Short mmCIF file of C-alpha atoms in Angstrom, two decimals:
data_model
loop_
_atom_site.label_atom_id
_atom_site.label_comp_id
_atom_site.label_asym_id
_atom_site.label_seq_id
_atom_site.Cartn_x
_atom_site.Cartn_y
_atom_site.Cartn_z
CA MET A 180 9.08 9.46 43.55
CA SER A 181 12.01 9.91 41.03
CA LEU A 182 15.10 11.29 41.59
CA LEU A 183 14.55 14.31 39.13
CA GLU A 184 11.25 14.61 41.20
CA ALA A 185 12.96 14.55 44.59
CA ILE A 186 15.09 17.32 43.56
CA LYS A 187 12.61 19.65 41.53
CA VAL A 188 10.74 19.21 45.35
CA LYS A 189 13.65 20.42 47.11
CA LYS A 190 14.51 23.00 44.92
CA GLN A 191 11.03 24.33 45.28
CA LYS A 192 11.17 24.08 48.90
CA ALA A 193 14.61 26.22 48.61
CA GLY A 194 13.14 28.67 46.48
CA GLU A 195 10.16 29.39 48.93
CA GLN A 196 12.40 29.45 52.17
CA ARG A 197 14.12 32.03 50.11
CA ARG A 198 11.46 34.04 49.49
CA ARG A 199 9.68 34.00 53.10
CA SER A 200 13.37 35.46 54.01
CA THR A 201 13.26 37.95 51.39
CA ARG A 202 9.45 38.99 52.49
CA ALA A 203 10.62 39.11 56.32
CA VAL A 204 13.54 41.17 55.44
CA ALA A 205 11.23 43.58 53.57
CA SER A 206 9.12 44.06 56.02
CA LEU A 207 12.20 44.70 58.73
CA ILE A 208 13.72 47.39 57.03
CA ILE A 209 10.62 49.53 56.72
CA ILE A 210 11.32 50.70 60.52
CA PRO A 211 14.68 52.45 59.57
CA LEU A 212 13.23 53.72 56.61
CA VAL A 213 10.32 55.80 57.96
CA CYS A 214 11.94 56.52 61.56
CA CYS A 215 15.01 58.56 59.76
CA SER A 216 13.99 62.04 61.19
CA LEU A 217 14.44 60.76 64.85
CA GLN A 218 17.21 61.07 67.17
CA MET A 219 20.47 59.44 66.24
CA LYS A 220 20.40 57.45 69.66
CA GLN A 221 16.85 56.10 68.29
CA ILE A 222 17.91 55.36 64.68
CA GLN A 223 21.01 53.45 66.49
CA PHE A 224 18.33 51.57 68.63
CA TYR A 225 16.41 50.55 65.00
CA LYS A 226 19.90 49.16 63.60
CA ASP A 227 20.06 46.86 66.72
CA VAL A 228 16.74 45.74 66.42
CA LEU A 229 17.22 45.14 62.44
CA ALA A 230 20.32 43.25 63.01
CA ALA A 231 18.73 40.87 65.69
CA ASN A 232 15.45 39.99 63.86
CA LEU A 233 17.99 39.47 60.74
CA GLN A 234 20.17 36.82 63.07
CA ARG A 235 17.09 35.13 64.02
CA ILE A 236 15.79 34.66 60.29
CA VAL A 237 18.97 33.35 59.50
CA GLN A 238 19.52 30.97 62.52
CA GLU A 239 15.72 30.09 61.77
CA ASN A 240 16.54 29.18 58.12
CA THR A 241 19.54 27.39 59.00
CA ASN A 242 17.01 25.01 61.65
CA GLU A 243 13.97 24.68 59.47
CA GLY A 244 15.83 22.57 56.92
CA ASN A 245 13.45 20.59 54.80
CA ARG A 246 10.64 20.88 57.39
CA GLU A 247 6.89 21.10 56.41
CA HIS A 248 5.68 23.84 57.29
CA ASP A 249 2.11 23.29 57.16
CA HIS A 250 1.24 24.05 60.86
CA HIS A 251 -1.36 21.65 61.31
CA ASN A 252 0.81 18.91 60.91
CA SER A 253 4.08 20.00 62.38
CA THR A 254 5.02 18.02 65.65
CA ASN A 255 7.19 21.20 66.21
CA THR A 256 5.20 22.02 69.14
CA SER A 257 5.76 22.24 72.80
CA TRP A 258 2.13 22.01 73.97
CA SER A 259 1.43 19.01 76.00
CA GLU A 260 -1.61 16.49 74.51
CA GLU A 261 -4.10 17.67 77.04
CA THR A 262 -2.96 21.02 76.47
CA ARG A 263 -3.53 20.94 73.02
CA HIS A 264 -7.36 20.44 73.23
CA ALA A 265 -9.91 22.41 74.62
CA ARG A 266 -11.21 21.97 78.16
CA PRO A 267 -14.70 22.98 78.20
CA ASN A 268 -15.21 22.26 82.30
CA HIS A 269 -13.87 25.98 83.03
CA THR A 270 -16.39 27.46 85.44
CA TYR A 271 -16.70 30.92 86.38
CA PRO A 272 -18.46 32.71 89.57
CA PHE A 273 -19.51 35.30 87.10
CA THR A 274 -18.42 36.99 83.29
CA ILE A 275 -17.04 40.12 82.29
CA ALA A 276 -18.50 42.49 79.62
CA ALA A 277 -16.69 45.35 77.99
CA CYS A 278 -17.01 48.37 75.86
CA LEU A 279 -14.17 49.45 73.23
CA LEU A 280 -13.91 51.53 70.88
CA ALA A 281 -11.48 51.27 67.99
CA ARG A 282 -10.16 52.93 64.71
CA ASP A 283 -8.02 50.94 62.64
CA ASP A 284 -7.05 48.45 65.50
CA ASN A 285 -6.83 45.31 63.97
CA LEU A 286 -3.43 44.37 64.38
CA LEU A 287 -4.35 44.68 68.22
CA LEU A 288 -7.44 42.94 68.38
CA PRO A 289 -6.50 39.39 67.98
CA GLU A 290 -4.34 39.95 71.27
CA TRP A 291 -7.05 42.19 73.41
CA ILE A 292 -10.02 39.74 72.67
CA ALA A 293 -8.05 36.53 73.58
CA PHE A 294 -5.79 38.49 76.68
CA HIS A 295 -9.56 39.30 78.32
CA TYR A 296 -11.24 36.38 77.12
CA THR A 297 -8.64 34.36 79.45
CA VAL A 298 -8.50 36.69 82.41
CA LEU A 299 -11.17 38.61 83.08
CA PRO A 300 -13.29 36.43 81.49
CA LEU A 301 -14.51 38.76 78.99
CA ARG A 302 -17.69 37.10 77.70
CA HIS A 303 -19.59 40.20 76.71
CA LEU A 304 -18.24 42.53 74.05
CA ILE A 305 -19.62 45.99 72.52
CA ILE A 306 -17.43 47.46 69.98
CA ALA A 307 -17.68 50.50 68.28
CA ALA A 308 -16.00 51.60 64.97
CA ASP A 309 -14.97 54.70 64.59
CA PRO A 310 -16.80 56.36 61.17
CA PHE A 311 -13.45 57.40 60.81
CA SER A 312 -11.89 53.44 59.96
CA ILE A 313 -10.69 53.00 56.73
CA THR A 314 -10.57 48.88 58.01
CA SER A 315 -13.56 46.79 59.64
CA PRO A 316 -12.83 44.52 62.61
CA GLU A 317 -15.55 42.14 61.25
CA PRO A 318 -12.90 39.31 59.75
CA ILE A 319 -11.40 39.49 63.15
CA LEU A 320 -15.17 39.54 64.93
CA GLY A 321 -16.74 36.85 62.86
CA ALA A 322 -13.85 34.14 63.48
CA PHE A 323 -13.81 34.63 67.31
CA ARG A 324 -18.34 34.34 67.27
CA GLU A 325 -17.49 31.07 65.06
CA GLU A 326 -14.75 29.62 66.73
CA LEU A 327 -16.05 31.04 70.55
CA PRO A 328 -19.88 30.71 70.86
CA ASP A 329 -19.79 31.94 74.73
CA LEU A 330 -18.76 34.67 73.63
CA THR A 331 -20.82 37.40 72.28
CA ILE A 332 -19.84 40.46 70.46
CA GLU A 333 -21.55 43.24 68.86
CA LEU A 334 -20.67 45.38 66.42
CA TRP A 335 -21.92 48.66 66.28
CA THR A 336 -21.32 50.90 63.18
CA GLY A 337 -21.95 54.71 62.22
CA ASN A 338 -22.74 57.04 64.76
CA SER A 339 -26.62 55.23 65.92
CA TYR A 340 -25.35 55.28 69.35
CA TRP A 341 -25.16 58.99 69.38
CA HIS A 342 -27.20 60.67 71.82
CA ASP A 343 -30.44 62.03 69.69
CA GLY A 344 -30.34 65.72 71.52
CA GLN A 345 -30.28 69.13 70.17
CA TRP A 346 -26.34 69.52 71.03
CA SER A 347 -25.42 66.59 68.83
CA ARG A 348 -27.17 67.73 65.94
CA GLU A 349 -25.72 71.16 65.89
CA ARG A 350 -22.59 69.64 66.17
CA PHE A 351 -23.07 67.04 63.26
CA GLU A 352 -24.54 70.44 61.42
CA ASN A 353 -21.62 72.00 61.52
CA PHE A 354 -19.12 68.79 60.96
CA ASP A 355 -17.70 68.03 57.68
CA PRO A 356 -16.14 64.54 57.64
CA HIS A 357 -14.34 64.75 54.75
CA ASN A 358 -12.74 68.24 55.42
CA HIS A 359 -12.01 69.48 58.90
CA THR A 360 -9.25 70.87 61.68
CA TRP A 361 -7.60 68.10 64.34
CA LYS A 362 -9.05 70.26 66.27
CA GLN A 363 -12.36 69.59 65.42
CA ALA A 364 -11.87 66.31 65.07
CA TYR A 365 -10.57 65.78 68.45
CA THR A 366 -13.51 67.77 69.67
CA MET A 367 -15.64 64.98 68.09
CA TYR A 368 -13.47 62.32 68.87
CA LEU A 369 -14.03 63.56 72.31
CA GLN A 370 -17.73 63.60 72.63
CA ARG A 371 -17.86 60.29 70.42
CA GLN A 372 -16.34 58.08 73.61
CA ARG A 373 -19.03 60.14 76.39
CA ALA A 374 -21.83 58.96 73.91
CA PHE A 375 -20.47 55.23 73.09
CA TYR A 376 -19.26 54.43 76.63
CA THR A 377 -23.05 55.97 78.02
CA THR A 378 -24.74 53.94 75.93
CA CYS A 379 -22.90 50.69 75.88
CA LEU A 380 -23.53 51.11 79.63
CA ARG A 381 -27.26 51.34 79.26
CA GLN A 382 -27.65 48.77 76.72
CA LEU A 383 -25.79 45.84 79.41
CA LYS A 384 -27.78 47.83 82.18
CA GLN A 385 -31.28 47.03 80.04
CA GLN A 386 -29.84 43.38 79.50
CA GLY A 387 -29.40 42.38 82.76
CA ASN A 388 -26.54 39.43 82.09
CA PHE A 389 -23.69 41.37 83.67
CA SER A 390 -22.63 43.28 86.38
CA TRP A 391 -18.63 44.38 86.08
CA THR A 392 -17.82 46.03 82.73
CA VAL A 393 -14.76 47.18 81.76
CA ILE A 394 -13.75 50.14 80.06
CA ILE A 395 -10.61 50.33 78.48
CA ASP A 396 -8.71 50.94 75.03
CA THR A 397 -7.72 48.65 72.59
CA ASP A 398 -3.25 49.22 73.51
CA GLU A 399 -4.85 48.81 77.63
CA PHE A 400 -5.08 45.81 79.39
CA PHE A 401 -6.75 44.70 82.63
CA THR A 402 -4.73 42.68 84.80
CA TYR A 403 -3.61 42.13 88.58
CA ASN A 404 -2.05 44.54 90.65
CA ALA A 405 1.40 42.16 90.69
CA LEU A 406 4.02 42.79 93.13
CA LEU A 407 7.19 44.18 91.44
CA PRO A 408 10.51 43.13 92.50
CA SER A 409 11.30 46.59 93.81
CA GLU A 410 7.94 46.20 95.92
CA GLN A 411 8.99 43.65 97.60
CA SER A 412 9.64 45.38 101.38
CA GLN A 413 6.48 47.52 100.46
CA SER A 414 3.87 44.13 100.41
CA SER A 415 0.37 43.94 102.07
CA PRO A 416 -1.72 41.56 103.12
CA LEU A 417 -4.09 42.31 100.21
CA ARG A 418 -1.10 42.48 97.49
CA MET A 419 0.34 39.24 98.55
CA SER A 420 -2.99 37.78 98.09
CA LEU A 421 -3.37 38.08 94.22
CA PRO A 422 -2.38 35.32 91.97
CA SER A 423 1.22 34.40 91.12
CA SER A 424 0.40 34.02 87.46
CA ILE A 425 -2.89 35.56 85.45
CA GLY A 426 -5.62 33.38 83.90
CA ARG A 427 -5.40 30.18 85.23
CA GLN A 428 -8.92 28.31 86.51
CA ASN A 429 -10.05 29.49 89.69
CA GLU A 430 -7.37 32.80 89.47
CA THR A 431 -9.40 34.81 87.08
CA ILE A 432 -10.25 38.55 87.78
CA ALA A 433 -13.73 37.25 88.17
CA HIS A 434 -12.68 34.53 90.76
CA TRP A 435 -10.67 36.96 92.99
CA LEU A 436 -13.86 39.62 92.66
CA ALA A 437 -16.20 37.07 94.10
CA ARG A 438 -14.04 36.22 97.28
CA ASP A 439 -13.02 39.69 97.68
CA LYS A 440 -16.14 41.54 99.71
CA THR A 441 -14.06 43.80 101.51
CA VAL A 442 -12.49 45.83 98.59
CA HIS A 443 -15.27 45.78 95.86
CA LYS A 444 -18.56 46.28 98.20
CA ASN A 445 -21.87 45.27 96.47
CA THR A 446 -23.19 48.87 96.94
CA THR A 447 -19.91 50.55 94.58
CA ILE A 448 -20.99 51.56 91.51
CA CYS A 449 -17.37 52.28 89.50
CA TYR A 450 -14.16 51.81 90.55
CA VAL A 451 -10.93 53.95 88.99
CA TYR A 452 -7.22 51.79 88.85
CA PRO A 453 -4.16 53.07 87.68
CA ARG A 454 -2.22 52.96 84.62
CA VAL A 455 1.03 51.76 84.38
CA PHE A 456 3.39 52.84 81.10
CA PHE A 457 5.50 50.02 78.99
CA SER A 458 8.56 50.78 77.03
CA ALA A 459 8.54 49.79 73.22
CA LYS A 460 12.31 50.09 73.84
CA ASP A 461 12.51 46.63 75.47
CA GLN A 462 15.31 44.29 75.08
CA LEU A 463 14.47 40.77 76.57
CA SER A 464 17.30 38.91 78.08
CA THR A 465 18.07 35.01 76.92
CA LYS A 466 16.19 33.83 79.71
CA GLU A 467 13.38 35.88 78.84
CA GLN A 468 13.20 35.26 75.25
CA ALA A 469 13.68 31.15 76.15
CA ASP A 470 10.66 31.55 78.34
CA ILE A 471 8.78 32.75 75.41
CA ASN A 472 9.85 29.98 73.03
CA THR A 473 8.85 27.70 75.94
CA THR A 474 5.84 28.95 76.22
CA VAL A 475 4.79 29.42 72.50
CA PRO A 476 5.90 27.59 69.81
CA SER A 477 7.26 28.23 66.81
CA SER A 478 4.63 27.70 64.63
CA PHE A 479 3.00 30.81 66.69
CA PHE A 480 5.87 33.18 66.16
CA PRO A 481 3.11 36.39 65.50
CA VAL A 482 2.28 35.67 69.15
CA LYS A 483 5.55 36.34 70.55
CA THR A 484 5.37 39.64 69.22
CA PHE A 485 1.95 40.43 71.14
CA HIS A 486 2.52 43.38 73.34
CA THR A 487 1.96 41.60 76.60
CA LEU A 488 4.50 38.78 75.98
CA ARG A 489 7.58 41.03 74.66
CA TYR A 490 6.94 44.07 76.61
CA ARG A 491 8.04 43.75 80.21
CA SER A 492 10.15 46.83 80.71
CA HIS A 493 7.84 49.75 82.16
CA GLN A 494 7.74 53.30 83.87
CA PRO A 495 8.02 53.88 87.61
CA VAL A 496 4.83 52.88 89.45
CA GLY A 497 4.44 56.39 90.73
CA ARG A 498 4.51 57.87 87.69
CA ARG A 499 1.08 59.81 87.34
CA GLN A 500 -1.26 59.42 84.12
CA PRO A 501 -5.54 59.20 84.55
CA GLY A 502 -6.68 55.24 85.47
CA LYS A 503 -9.21 53.62 83.92
CA SER A 504 -11.94 51.83 85.51
CA LEU A 505 -14.20 48.63 86.10
CA VAL A 506 -18.16 49.40 86.06
CA ASN A 507 -20.70 47.51 87.87
CA VAL A 508 -24.09 47.91 85.57
CA HIS A 509 -25.86 46.30 88.18
CA ASN A 510 -25.47 49.08 90.55
CA TYR A 511 -25.59 51.22 87.35
CA ASN A 512 -28.84 53.68 87.50
CA GLY A 513 -29.06 53.99 83.44
CA ARG A 514 -29.06 57.54 83.21
CA ASP A 515 -26.68 59.10 84.46
CA LYS A 516 -23.72 60.05 81.20
CA VAL A 517 -20.51 59.32 81.38
CA THR A 518 -18.16 62.09 81.48
CA ASN A 519 -14.49 60.59 80.42
CA PRO A 520 -13.36 57.29 79.87
CA HIS A 521 -11.19 58.13 83.39
CA ARG A 522 -13.48 58.48 85.20
CA PRO A 523 -16.85 57.66 83.84
CA LEU A 524 -19.49 58.14 86.21
CA GLY A 525 -17.80 61.26 88.24
CA ASP A 526 -18.04 61.28 91.71
CA THR A 527 -19.94 57.63 91.77
CA CYS A 528 -16.08 56.16 91.23
CA ASP A 529 -13.83 55.08 93.81
CA ASN A 530 -10.25 56.14 93.31
CA SER A 531 -10.73 59.22 91.32
CA TRP A 532 -7.57 59.79 89.45
CA SER A 533 -7.41 63.20 90.49
CA GLN A 534 -6.37 61.96 94.27
CA LYS A 535 -3.41 60.02 95.30
CA ILE A 536 -3.97 56.24 94.53
CA GLU A 537 -2.38 54.08 97.01
CA LEU A 538 -1.00 51.07 94.89
CA GLU A 539 -0.49 49.28 97.53
CA LYS A 540 -3.98 49.13 98.54
CA ILE A 541 -5.42 48.01 94.61
CA PRO A 542 -5.88 44.65 93.67
CA PHE A 543 -5.99 45.23 89.86
CA ARG A 544 -4.29 47.73 87.36
CA VAL A 545 -4.52 48.26 83.87
CA HIS A 546 -1.05 47.92 81.57
CA HIS A 547 -0.68 50.28 79.36
CA TYR A 548 1.27 49.68 75.78
CA SER A 549 2.81 51.86 72.86
CA GLY A 550 3.89 48.64 71.50
CA SER A 551 5.70 48.27 68.32
CA LEU A 552 6.16 51.31 65.87
CA ASP A 553 3.95 49.13 62.73
CA THR A 554 0.81 48.55 65.66
CA PHE A 555 1.38 52.71 66.81
CA VAL A 556 1.48 54.52 63.39
CA ALA A 557 -1.35 52.47 61.85
CA GLY A 558 -3.82 54.04 64.06
CA PRO A 559 -5.12 57.61 63.18
CA ARG A 560 -2.51 60.59 63.12
CA ARG A 561 0.87 59.09 64.64
CA SER A 562 4.03 59.40 63.77
CA ALA A 563 7.71 57.60 64.49
CA GLN A 564 8.57 60.90 66.56
CA GLN A 565 5.10 60.53 68.39
CA TRP A 566 6.05 57.06 69.15
CA ALA A 567 9.89 57.80 70.23
CA ASP A 568 8.64 60.70 72.14
CA ARG A 569 5.93 58.25 74.29
CA ASN A 570 9.09 55.88 75.09
CA ASP A 571 11.52 58.32 76.20
CA PHE A 572 10.63 57.58 79.76
CA PRO A 573 13.60 55.93 82.91
CA ILE A 574 12.76 52.32 83.17
CA ALA A 575 11.88 51.55 86.57
CA GLY A 576 11.79 47.73 86.10
CA LYS A 577 10.28 44.85 84.49
CA ASP A 578 6.99 42.94 85.19
CA HIS A 579 6.76 39.14 84.39
CA SER A 580 3.19 38.59 85.38
CA LEU A 581 1.76 38.14 81.96
CA ALA A 582 3.96 35.78 80.72
CA GLY A 583 2.19 32.67 80.82
CA TRP A 584 -1.81 34.08 80.09
CA PHE A 585 -1.14 32.77 76.54
CA HIS A 586 -0.47 29.14 77.41
CA ASN A 587 -3.32 29.26 79.49
CA PHE A 588 -5.79 30.62 76.62
CA VAL A 589 -4.57 27.51 74.68
CA GLN A 590 -5.82 25.01 77.29
CA LEU A 591 -8.93 26.95 77.39
CA VAL A 592 -9.64 26.90 73.98
CA GLY A 593 -7.73 24.22 72.25
CA GLU A 594 -4.41 24.69 69.54
CA LYS A 595 -6.30 24.87 66.71
CA THR A 596 -8.67 27.22 67.59
CA ALA A 597 -6.14 29.58 69.38
CA TYR A 598 -3.59 29.51 66.37
CA LYS A 599 -7.07 30.83 63.89
CA LEU A 600 -7.92 33.37 66.51
CA THR A 601 -4.01 34.35 67.06
CA VAL A 602 -1.63 33.41 64.25
CA GLU A 603 -4.10 33.30 61.26
CA THR A 604 -6.30 36.72 62.05
CA ARG A 605 -3.19 38.85 63.09
CA GLN A 606 -1.23 37.63 59.73
CA ASP A 607 -4.45 38.29 57.78
CA ALA A 608 -4.46 42.21 59.80
CA TYR A 609 -0.83 42.65 59.31
CA LEU A 610 -0.79 42.00 55.03
CA GLN A 611 -3.86 44.25 55.20
CA TRP A 612 -1.62 46.92 56.57
CA LYS A 613 1.15 46.46 54.47
CA ASP A 614 -1.12 46.80 51.35
CA ILE A 615 -2.69 50.15 52.84
CA LYS A 616 0.42 51.67 53.75
CA TYR A 617 2.20 50.69 50.02
CA ARG A 618 -1.09 52.11 48.53
CA VAL A 619 -0.91 55.80 50.58
CA GLU A 620 2.58 56.08 50.36
CA GLN A 621 3.84 54.48 46.94
CA LYS A 622 0.25 55.21 44.99
CA ASN A 623 -0.78 58.37 47.00
CA GLU A 624 -3.90 56.93 46.86
CA THR A 625 -6.58 57.99 49.18
CA ILE A 626 -8.65 54.60 51.25
CA PRO A 627 -12.00 55.10 51.30
CA LEU A 628 -14.00 54.70 54.33
CA ALA A 629 -14.98 51.74 55.64
CA PHE A 630 -18.04 52.29 56.68
CA GLU A 631 -20.90 55.15 56.43
CA TYR A 632 -20.92 58.23 57.73
CA ASP A 633 -24.66 58.81 58.88
CA GLN A 634 -26.56 61.29 61.29
CA PRO A 635 -26.77 60.71 65.34
CA GLY A 636 -29.37 58.86 66.67
CA GLY A 637 -32.56 58.13 65.32
CA ALA A 638 -32.11 54.72 62.97
CA GLU A 639 -30.67 51.66 64.39
CA LYS A 640 -29.29 50.57 61.51
CA GLY A 641 -25.65 50.67 63.03
CA ARG A 642 -26.55 49.15 66.28
CA ASN A 643 -26.05 45.59 66.73
CA LYS A 644 -24.65 45.30 63.40
CA ARG A 645 -22.80 42.74 62.17
CA GLN A 646 -21.20 43.39 58.79
#
């Protein structure tokens, strides 16, 4: 290569570096612009976050130099050679299924699926895309199907899973999907939850391949009820027996369920577990950030923003909010209808949310995140003010029990697969969200629905459909 050619290449790299920095800064300033109506203390929080991220960008640009940025050619990784390749010899006493209802949650799905694939282990996912969605999860689901052949994913679209009864017909006849009030939409949403979870449990029961099934949302993560620092004096033998980390070989939720025959009896149909809410106004310490940098290489930067890794500060553990459930479909009669997502099968569910749950005796809990402002407002009918209000609670402490799950995911599937399923899918979803946001806010466009809004029951065209 001649000297002139070398100078030209160097200038091209420098220009590309400046463009990346500009795009990063531009994406960061969205937050304070969107949230200008919040109170001053919240505005100050956004300024602090912006300053910290700008400093990070400058530091990354300084360190980057002329190093090649292509991930697959990069040697800047903390994975050991053993970790970088999949280890398919993991065995489990059984695997677990999930019923998931989603609406424009593509920013959350890569983390949600990868986490539960590692931790449960999730091996059968039935996901229903709300007909009001303007984005389809199929590109993400297709990537997971292609890379993880042991994970079965069914995408249900439309309204085929609604019960084909008189009540459903009357409600649909009086509901206009293009012209309705918030109250009407919310009523239909609640019924949609009940209809989907009922049909999902019945299908899993009929297939007969699974027993335990989790029913949670896309911003919730099922995990151990690990001891928090503030609870050491209240520890019980059961809590002390729980693994110190999550997702390792022989330490999944399935392994613990198989070992513990006293807490989860074979005759029980449904258990309800408490939720713990995690704050988005979380400032990681230098050590906590260093821990993330150690377990997640720089080439996996989007993973560092995952809710389960980024947010550690939680509400007081005793704060009441309805729990979420784990259902044994093997014991489910296949006839009862789901009454609500918090206590799906009524009195057959142990540890009802309406009763006082003794946390020190509970092996599992559900981590609930509002997450970043971007992921929150990407959902329907959500505002920056609602995000701020949801995070307005006293911080009781920090929980680091999920810090190592992603490293275990990479050990399980290999570095290349992990990169495709988490970094690439998350980046694509974010670019899609930014494009929609621009079209709505700057061009005043109406984004068309991603799926057909059909009538309930009857036709099976939406069931088991892979778009």
